[in-house]
CSV table of C-alpha atoms in Angstrom, one decimal:
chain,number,residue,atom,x,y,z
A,13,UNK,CA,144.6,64.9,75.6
A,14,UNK,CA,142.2,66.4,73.0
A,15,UNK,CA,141.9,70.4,73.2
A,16,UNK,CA,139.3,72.0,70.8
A,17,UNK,CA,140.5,75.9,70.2
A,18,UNK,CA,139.7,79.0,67.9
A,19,UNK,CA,142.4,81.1,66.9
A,20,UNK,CA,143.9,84.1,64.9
A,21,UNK,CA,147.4,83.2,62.6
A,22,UNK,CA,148.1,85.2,59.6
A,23,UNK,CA,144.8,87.4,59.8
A,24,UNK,CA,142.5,84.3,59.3
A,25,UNK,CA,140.2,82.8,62.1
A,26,UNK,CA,140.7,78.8,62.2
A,27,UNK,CA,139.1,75.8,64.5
A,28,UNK,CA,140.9,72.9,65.1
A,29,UNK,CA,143.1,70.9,67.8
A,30,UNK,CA,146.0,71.8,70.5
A,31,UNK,CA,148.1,68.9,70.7
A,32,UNK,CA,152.0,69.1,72.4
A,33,UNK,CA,152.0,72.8,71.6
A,34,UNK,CA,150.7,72.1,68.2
A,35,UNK,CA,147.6,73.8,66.5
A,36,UNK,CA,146.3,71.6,63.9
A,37,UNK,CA,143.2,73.7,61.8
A,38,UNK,CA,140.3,72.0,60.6
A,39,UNK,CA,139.2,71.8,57.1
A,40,UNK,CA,137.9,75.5,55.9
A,41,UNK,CA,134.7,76.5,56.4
A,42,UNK,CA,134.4,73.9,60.0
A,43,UNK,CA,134.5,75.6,63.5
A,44,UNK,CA,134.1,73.8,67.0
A,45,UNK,CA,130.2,74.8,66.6
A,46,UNK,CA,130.2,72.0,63.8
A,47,UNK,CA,132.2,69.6,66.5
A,48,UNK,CA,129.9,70.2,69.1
A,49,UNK,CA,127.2,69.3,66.4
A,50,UNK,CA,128.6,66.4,65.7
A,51,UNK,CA,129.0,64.7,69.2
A,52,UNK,CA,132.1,63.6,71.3
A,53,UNK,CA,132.5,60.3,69.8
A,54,UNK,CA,132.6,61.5,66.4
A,55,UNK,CA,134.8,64.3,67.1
A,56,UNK,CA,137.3,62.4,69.0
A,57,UNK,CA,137.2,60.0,65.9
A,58,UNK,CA,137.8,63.9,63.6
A,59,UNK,CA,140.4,64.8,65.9
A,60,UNK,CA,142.6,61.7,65.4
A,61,UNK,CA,142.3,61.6,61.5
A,62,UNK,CA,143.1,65.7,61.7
A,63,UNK,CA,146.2,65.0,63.8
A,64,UNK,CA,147.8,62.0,62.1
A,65,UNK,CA,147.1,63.4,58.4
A,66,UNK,CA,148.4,67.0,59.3
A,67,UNK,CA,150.1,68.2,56.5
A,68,UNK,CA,149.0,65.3,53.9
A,69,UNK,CA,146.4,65.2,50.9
A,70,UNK,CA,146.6,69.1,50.9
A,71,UNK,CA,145.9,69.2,54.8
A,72,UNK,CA,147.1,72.3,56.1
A,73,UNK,CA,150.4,71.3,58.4
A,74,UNK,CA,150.2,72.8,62.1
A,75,UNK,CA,151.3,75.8,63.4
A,76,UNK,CA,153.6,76.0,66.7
A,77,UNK,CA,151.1,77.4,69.4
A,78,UNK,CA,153.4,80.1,69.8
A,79,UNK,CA,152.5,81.4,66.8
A,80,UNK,CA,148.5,81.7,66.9
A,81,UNK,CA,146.5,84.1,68.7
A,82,UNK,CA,143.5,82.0,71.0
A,83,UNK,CA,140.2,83.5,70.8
A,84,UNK,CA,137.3,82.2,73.0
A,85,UNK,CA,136.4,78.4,72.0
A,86,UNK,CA,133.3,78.6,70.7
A,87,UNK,CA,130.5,80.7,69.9
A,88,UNK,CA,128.3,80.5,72.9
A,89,UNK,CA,124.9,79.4,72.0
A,90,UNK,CA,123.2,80.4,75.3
A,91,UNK,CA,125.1,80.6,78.4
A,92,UNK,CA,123.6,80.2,81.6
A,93,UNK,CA,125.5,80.5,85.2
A,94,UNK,CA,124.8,78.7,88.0
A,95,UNK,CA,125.7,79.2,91.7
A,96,UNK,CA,126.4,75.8,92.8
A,97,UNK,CA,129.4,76.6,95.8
A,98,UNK,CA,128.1,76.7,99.4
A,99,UNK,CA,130.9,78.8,100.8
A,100,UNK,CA,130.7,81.7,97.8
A,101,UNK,CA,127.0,82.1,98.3
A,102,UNK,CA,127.8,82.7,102.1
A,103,UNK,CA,131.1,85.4,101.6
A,104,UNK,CA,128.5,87.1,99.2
A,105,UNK,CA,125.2,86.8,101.6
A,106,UNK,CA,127.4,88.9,104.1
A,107,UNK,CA,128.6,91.4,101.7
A,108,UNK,CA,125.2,92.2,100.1
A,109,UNK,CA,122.5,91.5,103.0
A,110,UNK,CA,125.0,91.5,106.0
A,111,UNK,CA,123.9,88.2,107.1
A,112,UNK,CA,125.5,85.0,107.5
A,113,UNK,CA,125.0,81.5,106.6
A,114,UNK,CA,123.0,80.5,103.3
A,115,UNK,CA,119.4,80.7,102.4
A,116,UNK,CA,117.6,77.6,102.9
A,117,UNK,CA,116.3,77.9,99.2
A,118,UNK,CA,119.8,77.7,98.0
A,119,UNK,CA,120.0,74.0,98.9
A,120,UNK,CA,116.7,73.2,97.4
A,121,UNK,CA,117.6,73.2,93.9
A,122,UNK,CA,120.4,74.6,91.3
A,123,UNK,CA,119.5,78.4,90.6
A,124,UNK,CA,121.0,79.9,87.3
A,125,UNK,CA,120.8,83.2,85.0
A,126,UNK,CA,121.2,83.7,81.5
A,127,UNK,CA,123.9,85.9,80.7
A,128,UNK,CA,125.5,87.1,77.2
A,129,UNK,CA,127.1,85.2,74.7
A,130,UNK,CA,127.5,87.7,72.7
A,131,UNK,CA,130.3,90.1,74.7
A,132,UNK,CA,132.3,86.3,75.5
A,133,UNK,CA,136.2,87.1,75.3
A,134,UNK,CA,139.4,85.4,75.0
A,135,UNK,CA,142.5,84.8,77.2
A,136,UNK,CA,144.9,87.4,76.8
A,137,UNK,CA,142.6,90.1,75.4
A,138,UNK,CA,141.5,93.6,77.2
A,139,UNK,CA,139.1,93.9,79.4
A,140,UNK,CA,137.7,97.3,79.7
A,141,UNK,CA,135.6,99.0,82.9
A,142,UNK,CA,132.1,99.7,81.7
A,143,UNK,CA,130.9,102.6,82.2
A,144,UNK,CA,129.4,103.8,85.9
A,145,UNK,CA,131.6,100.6,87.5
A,146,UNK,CA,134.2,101.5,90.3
A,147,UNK,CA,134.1,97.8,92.0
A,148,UNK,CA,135.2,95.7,89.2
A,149,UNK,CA,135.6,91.9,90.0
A,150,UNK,CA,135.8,88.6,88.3
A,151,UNK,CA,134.7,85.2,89.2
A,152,UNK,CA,136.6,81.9,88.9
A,153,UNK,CA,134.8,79.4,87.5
A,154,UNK,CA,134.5,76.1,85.2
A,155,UNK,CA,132.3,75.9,82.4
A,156,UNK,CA,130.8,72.7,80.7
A,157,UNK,CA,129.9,72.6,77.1
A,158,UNK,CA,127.2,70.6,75.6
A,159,UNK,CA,127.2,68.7,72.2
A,160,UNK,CA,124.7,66.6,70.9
A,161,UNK,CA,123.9,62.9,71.9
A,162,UNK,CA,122.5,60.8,68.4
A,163,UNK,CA,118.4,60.5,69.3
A,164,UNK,CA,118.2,62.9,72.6
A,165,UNK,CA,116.6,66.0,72.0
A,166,UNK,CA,118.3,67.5,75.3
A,167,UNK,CA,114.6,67.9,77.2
A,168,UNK,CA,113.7,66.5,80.3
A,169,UNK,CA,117.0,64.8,81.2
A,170,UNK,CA,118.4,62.8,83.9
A,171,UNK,CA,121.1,63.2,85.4
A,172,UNK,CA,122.9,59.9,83.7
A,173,UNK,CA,121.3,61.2,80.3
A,174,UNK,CA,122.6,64.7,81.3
A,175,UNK,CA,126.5,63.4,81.6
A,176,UNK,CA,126.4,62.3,77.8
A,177,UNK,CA,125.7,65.8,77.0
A,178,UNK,CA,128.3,67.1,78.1
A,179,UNK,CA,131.4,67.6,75.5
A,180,UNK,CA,133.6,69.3,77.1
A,181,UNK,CA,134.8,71.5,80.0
A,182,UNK,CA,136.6,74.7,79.9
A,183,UNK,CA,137.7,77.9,82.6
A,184,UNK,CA,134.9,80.7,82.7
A,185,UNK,CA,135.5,84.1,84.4
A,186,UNK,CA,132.2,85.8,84.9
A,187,UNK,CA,133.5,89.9,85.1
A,188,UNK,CA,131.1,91.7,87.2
A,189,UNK,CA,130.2,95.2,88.1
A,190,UNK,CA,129.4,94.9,91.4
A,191,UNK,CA,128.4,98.1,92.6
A,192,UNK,CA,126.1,98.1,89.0
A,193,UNK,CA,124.9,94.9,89.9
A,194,UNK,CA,124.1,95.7,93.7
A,195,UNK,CA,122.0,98.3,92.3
A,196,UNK,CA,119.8,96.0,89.6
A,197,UNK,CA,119.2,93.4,91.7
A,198,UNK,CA,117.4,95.6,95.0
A,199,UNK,CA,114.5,95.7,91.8
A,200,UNK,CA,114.5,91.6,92.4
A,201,UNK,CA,115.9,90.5,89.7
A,202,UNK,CA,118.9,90.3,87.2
A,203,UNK,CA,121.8,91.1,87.2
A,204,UNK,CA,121.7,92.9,83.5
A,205,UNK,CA,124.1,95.3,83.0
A,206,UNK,CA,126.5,94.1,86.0
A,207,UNK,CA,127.3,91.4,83.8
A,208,UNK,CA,126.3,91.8,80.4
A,209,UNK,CA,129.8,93.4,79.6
A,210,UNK,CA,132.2,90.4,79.2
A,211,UNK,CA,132.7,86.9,80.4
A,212,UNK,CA,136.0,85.5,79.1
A,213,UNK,CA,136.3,81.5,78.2
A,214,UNK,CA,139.0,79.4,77.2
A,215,UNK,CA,141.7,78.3,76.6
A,216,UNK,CA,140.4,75.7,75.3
A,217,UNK,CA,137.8,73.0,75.6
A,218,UNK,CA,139.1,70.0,77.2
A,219,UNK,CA,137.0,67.3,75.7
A,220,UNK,CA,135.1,64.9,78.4
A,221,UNK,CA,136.7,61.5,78.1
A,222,UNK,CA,139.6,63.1,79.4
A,223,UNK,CA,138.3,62.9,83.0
A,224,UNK,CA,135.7,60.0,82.5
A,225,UNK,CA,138.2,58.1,85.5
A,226,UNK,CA,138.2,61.5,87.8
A,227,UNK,CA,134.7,61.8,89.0
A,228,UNK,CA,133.9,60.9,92.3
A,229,UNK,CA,131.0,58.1,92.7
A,230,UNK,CA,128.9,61.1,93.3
A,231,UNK,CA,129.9,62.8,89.9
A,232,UNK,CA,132.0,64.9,91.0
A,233,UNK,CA,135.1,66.6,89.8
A,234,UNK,CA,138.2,66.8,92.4
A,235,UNK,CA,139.9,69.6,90.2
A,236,UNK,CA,142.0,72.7,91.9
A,237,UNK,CA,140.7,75.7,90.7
A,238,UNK,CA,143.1,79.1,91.8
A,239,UNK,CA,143.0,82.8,91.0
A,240,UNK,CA,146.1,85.1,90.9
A,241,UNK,CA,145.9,88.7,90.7
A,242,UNK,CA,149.0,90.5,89.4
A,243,UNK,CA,150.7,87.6,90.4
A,244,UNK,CA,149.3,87.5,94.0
A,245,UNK,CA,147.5,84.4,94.9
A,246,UNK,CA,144.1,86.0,95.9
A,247,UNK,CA,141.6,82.1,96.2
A,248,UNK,CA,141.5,79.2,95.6
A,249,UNK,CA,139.2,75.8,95.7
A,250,UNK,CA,137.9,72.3,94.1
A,251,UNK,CA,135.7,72.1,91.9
A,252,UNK,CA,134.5,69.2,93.9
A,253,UNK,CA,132.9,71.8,96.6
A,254,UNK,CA,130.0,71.9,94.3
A,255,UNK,CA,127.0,71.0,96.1
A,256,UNK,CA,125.7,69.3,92.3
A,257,UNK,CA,128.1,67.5,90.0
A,258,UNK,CA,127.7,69.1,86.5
A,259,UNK,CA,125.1,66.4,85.2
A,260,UNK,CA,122.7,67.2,88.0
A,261,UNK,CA,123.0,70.7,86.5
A,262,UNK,CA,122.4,70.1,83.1
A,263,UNK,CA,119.5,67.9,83.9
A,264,UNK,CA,118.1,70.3,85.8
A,265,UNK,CA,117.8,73.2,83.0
A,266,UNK,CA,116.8,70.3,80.7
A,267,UNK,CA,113.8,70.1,82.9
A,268,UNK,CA,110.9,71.8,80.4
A,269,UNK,CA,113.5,73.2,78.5
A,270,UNK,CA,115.9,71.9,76.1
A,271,UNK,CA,119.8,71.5,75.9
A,272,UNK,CA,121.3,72.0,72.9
A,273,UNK,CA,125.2,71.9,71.3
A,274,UNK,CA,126.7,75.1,72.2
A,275,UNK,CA,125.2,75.5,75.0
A,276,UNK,CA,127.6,76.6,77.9
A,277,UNK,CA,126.9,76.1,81.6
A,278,UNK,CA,129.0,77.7,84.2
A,279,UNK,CA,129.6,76.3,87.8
A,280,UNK,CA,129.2,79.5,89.2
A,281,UNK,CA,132.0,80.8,92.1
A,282,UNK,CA,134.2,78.5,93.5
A,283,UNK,CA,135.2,79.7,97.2
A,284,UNK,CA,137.4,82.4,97.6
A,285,UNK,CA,137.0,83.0,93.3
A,286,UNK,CA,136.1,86.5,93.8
A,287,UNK,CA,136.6,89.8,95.8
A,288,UNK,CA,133.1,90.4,96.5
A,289,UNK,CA,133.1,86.9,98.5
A,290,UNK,CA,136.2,87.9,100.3
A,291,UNK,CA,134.8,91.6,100.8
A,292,UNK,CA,132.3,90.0,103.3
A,293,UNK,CA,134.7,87.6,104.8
A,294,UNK,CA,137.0,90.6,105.7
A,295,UNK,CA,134.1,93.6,106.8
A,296,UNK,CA,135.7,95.7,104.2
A,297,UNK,CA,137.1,96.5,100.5
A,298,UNK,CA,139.6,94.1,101.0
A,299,UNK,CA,141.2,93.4,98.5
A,300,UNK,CA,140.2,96.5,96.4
A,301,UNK,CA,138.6,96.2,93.3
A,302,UNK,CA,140.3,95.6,89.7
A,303,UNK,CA,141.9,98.6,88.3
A,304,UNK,CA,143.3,99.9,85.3
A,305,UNK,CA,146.6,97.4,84.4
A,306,UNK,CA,145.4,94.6,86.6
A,307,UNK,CA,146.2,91.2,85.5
A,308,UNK,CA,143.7,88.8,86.2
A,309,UNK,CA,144.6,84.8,86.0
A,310,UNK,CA,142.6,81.7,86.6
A,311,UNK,CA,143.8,78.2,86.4
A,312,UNK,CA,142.1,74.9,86.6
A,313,UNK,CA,143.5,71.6,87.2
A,314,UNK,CA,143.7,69.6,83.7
A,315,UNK,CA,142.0,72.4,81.5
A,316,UNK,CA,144.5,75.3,81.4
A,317,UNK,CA,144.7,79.3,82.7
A,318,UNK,CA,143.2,82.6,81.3
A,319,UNK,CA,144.7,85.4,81.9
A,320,UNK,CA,142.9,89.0,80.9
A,321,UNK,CA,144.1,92.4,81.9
A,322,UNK,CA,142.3,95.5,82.6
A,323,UNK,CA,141.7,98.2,80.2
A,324,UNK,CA,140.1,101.7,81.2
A,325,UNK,CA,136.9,102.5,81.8
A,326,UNK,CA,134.7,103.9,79.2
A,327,UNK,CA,133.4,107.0,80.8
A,328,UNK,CA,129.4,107.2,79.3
A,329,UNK,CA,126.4,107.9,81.3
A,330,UNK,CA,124.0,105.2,81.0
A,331,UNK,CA,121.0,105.1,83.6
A,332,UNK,CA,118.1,106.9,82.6
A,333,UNK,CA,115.5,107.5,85.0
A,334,UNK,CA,111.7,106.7,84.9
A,335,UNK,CA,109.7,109.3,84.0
A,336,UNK,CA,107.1,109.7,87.0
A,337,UNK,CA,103.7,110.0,85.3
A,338,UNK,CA,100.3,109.8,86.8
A,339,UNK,CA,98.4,106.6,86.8
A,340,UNK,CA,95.2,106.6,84.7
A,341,UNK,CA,92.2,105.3,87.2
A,342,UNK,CA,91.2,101.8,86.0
A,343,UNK,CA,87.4,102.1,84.0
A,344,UNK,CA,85.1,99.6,85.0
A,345,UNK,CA,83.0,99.4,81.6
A,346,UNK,CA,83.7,97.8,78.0
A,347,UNK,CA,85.8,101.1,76.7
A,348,UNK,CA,87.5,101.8,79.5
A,349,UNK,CA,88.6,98.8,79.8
A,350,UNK,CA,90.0,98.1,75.9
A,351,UNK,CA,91.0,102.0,75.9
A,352,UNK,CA,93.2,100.3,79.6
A,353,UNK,CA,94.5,97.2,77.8
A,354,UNK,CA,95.5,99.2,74.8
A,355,UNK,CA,97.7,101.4,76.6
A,356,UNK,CA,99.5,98.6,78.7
A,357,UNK,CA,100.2,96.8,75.4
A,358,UNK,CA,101.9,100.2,74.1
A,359,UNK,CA,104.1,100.4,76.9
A,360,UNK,CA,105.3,96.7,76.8
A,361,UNK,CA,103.2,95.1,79.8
């Protein structure tokens, strides 16, 4: 099995391989971002001249796993998150709205957001409470990586074209703020700041090939995805409850847009991967939300577990209020009009 990872080990940040508890460091100078460049076939080929000439011609030797500190696999290009499980969109439909079933447009195409790869964290590391939160959460999740295919510019994909694209597949947990988020998206769209504090992947990136004779003949991956917390089994699922294989979600943001290497795509929820989900299923806080000392830790079938724990929450004021102003009347003649469309492109639109 081929496992791309970052990592920490004597103060120095390295890329490279996990192989038998083994972490075998690429040549200075190369992350995964330059794998992901590169394309599965040529990294598979890298990863098997890295691994047999460990230690030879001035090639650094490996490094017990035991000894190296993970960070998240990559550098995130974009990340966008989709919400491609039926039952989580229902457990969250009745927390948020009251309601049951699922929207009718859910079933009509994939829906995503763009969230932050810049605040993307690593197994084992801290996760504090932003500020303002009191209903912490995380979602379980699996996240495919993309890396480039020779002569596709990643637009306008199909689904088979899609497939090729993707590299890789690791465990994503989308932390959100819930009560933050409830807020943000009554204004009809986001979430922003609900999310924008952390995401955590890893451990790894399990490369593709591995589970080339696992899909489904609908695409689809029959992996167990489950989610402890403090060592309490709170959900679990398969990644197979999808209602899109991961190709027909690439393709679709391909679709007048591009895909590129680095590019991360999560699955969104699986069922049960949250509290919010099962705060709806139960008619109340139950369970409560993440605390200070929490350990959160998800684990999917034939990619690995991440476990973060809960720091404190950073105690800040952040909303600021709009400033109730009165609205100019709208002229009708040349001035009024430039004087109107001046103003507007002052404040932003």
């Amino acid at each position: 099995m081929v496992k791309i990872a970052r990592w920490t080990n004597g103060g120095e940040v390295h890329s490279g391989f996990i192989q038998e508890d083994l972490a075998y460091r690429l040549p200075a100078g190369q992350t995964t971002n330059h794998l992901l460049d590169a394309g599965l076939e040529e990294t598979l080929q890298i990863a098997e001249r890295t691994i047999e000439g460990a230690g030879e011609s001035g090639a650094g030797a490996p490094s017990p796993l035991s000894d190296v500190v993970l960070l998240a696999p990559l550098v995130p290009a974009s990340m966008r998150d989709f919400v491609a499980f039926e039952e989580h969109v229902e457990g969250i439909r009745k927390t948020i709205e009251g309601a049951g079933g699922v929207m009718e447009e859910w079933y009509e195409a994939p829906t995503f957001y763009f969230t932050n790869p810049h605040t993307i964290r690593a197994t084992g590391e801290e996760i504090g409470i932003p500020a303002g939160c009191s209903q912490l959460d995380f979602e379980t999740e699996v996240a495919a990586v993309i890396g480039r295919v020779p002569g596709s510019s990643g637009a306008n994909l199909s689904a088979e074209e899609a497939h090729r694209h993707i590299f890789g597949y690791t465990v994503f947990n989308d932390w959100s703020a819930r009560d933050l988020q409830r807020r943000e998206m009554k204004v009809s769209l986001g979430p922003c700041k609900g999310k924008d504090f952390a995401g955590t992947l890893g451990p790894w990136i399990v490369t593709a090939d591995e589970f080339a004779a696992k899909h489904d003949p609908e695409g689809f991956l029959g992996l167990a995805m489950s989610v402890d917390v403090n060592g309490e089994r709170v959900g679990e699922d398969l990644l197979s409850n999808m209602g899109w294989p991961f190709a027909e979600l690439v393709a679709y943001a391909s679709q007048d847009s591009r895909v590129l290497p680095g590019d991360v795509l999560g699955s969104g929820t699986c069922g049960s991967g949250c509290l919010a989900e099962l705060w709806g299923r139960h008619g109340s806080v139950t369970p409560p939300p993440l605390q200070t000392g929490d350990t959160v830790s998800m684990t999917v079938e034939g990619i690995g577990t991440i476990t973060n724990t809960i720091g404190l929450r950073r105690e800040a004021q952040t909303l600021v209020r709009a400033r109730p102003r009165p609205r100019l009347p709208r002229a009708h003649d040349g001035a009024g009009i430039a004087g109107a469309a001046g103003i507007a492109g002052v404040a932003g639109g």
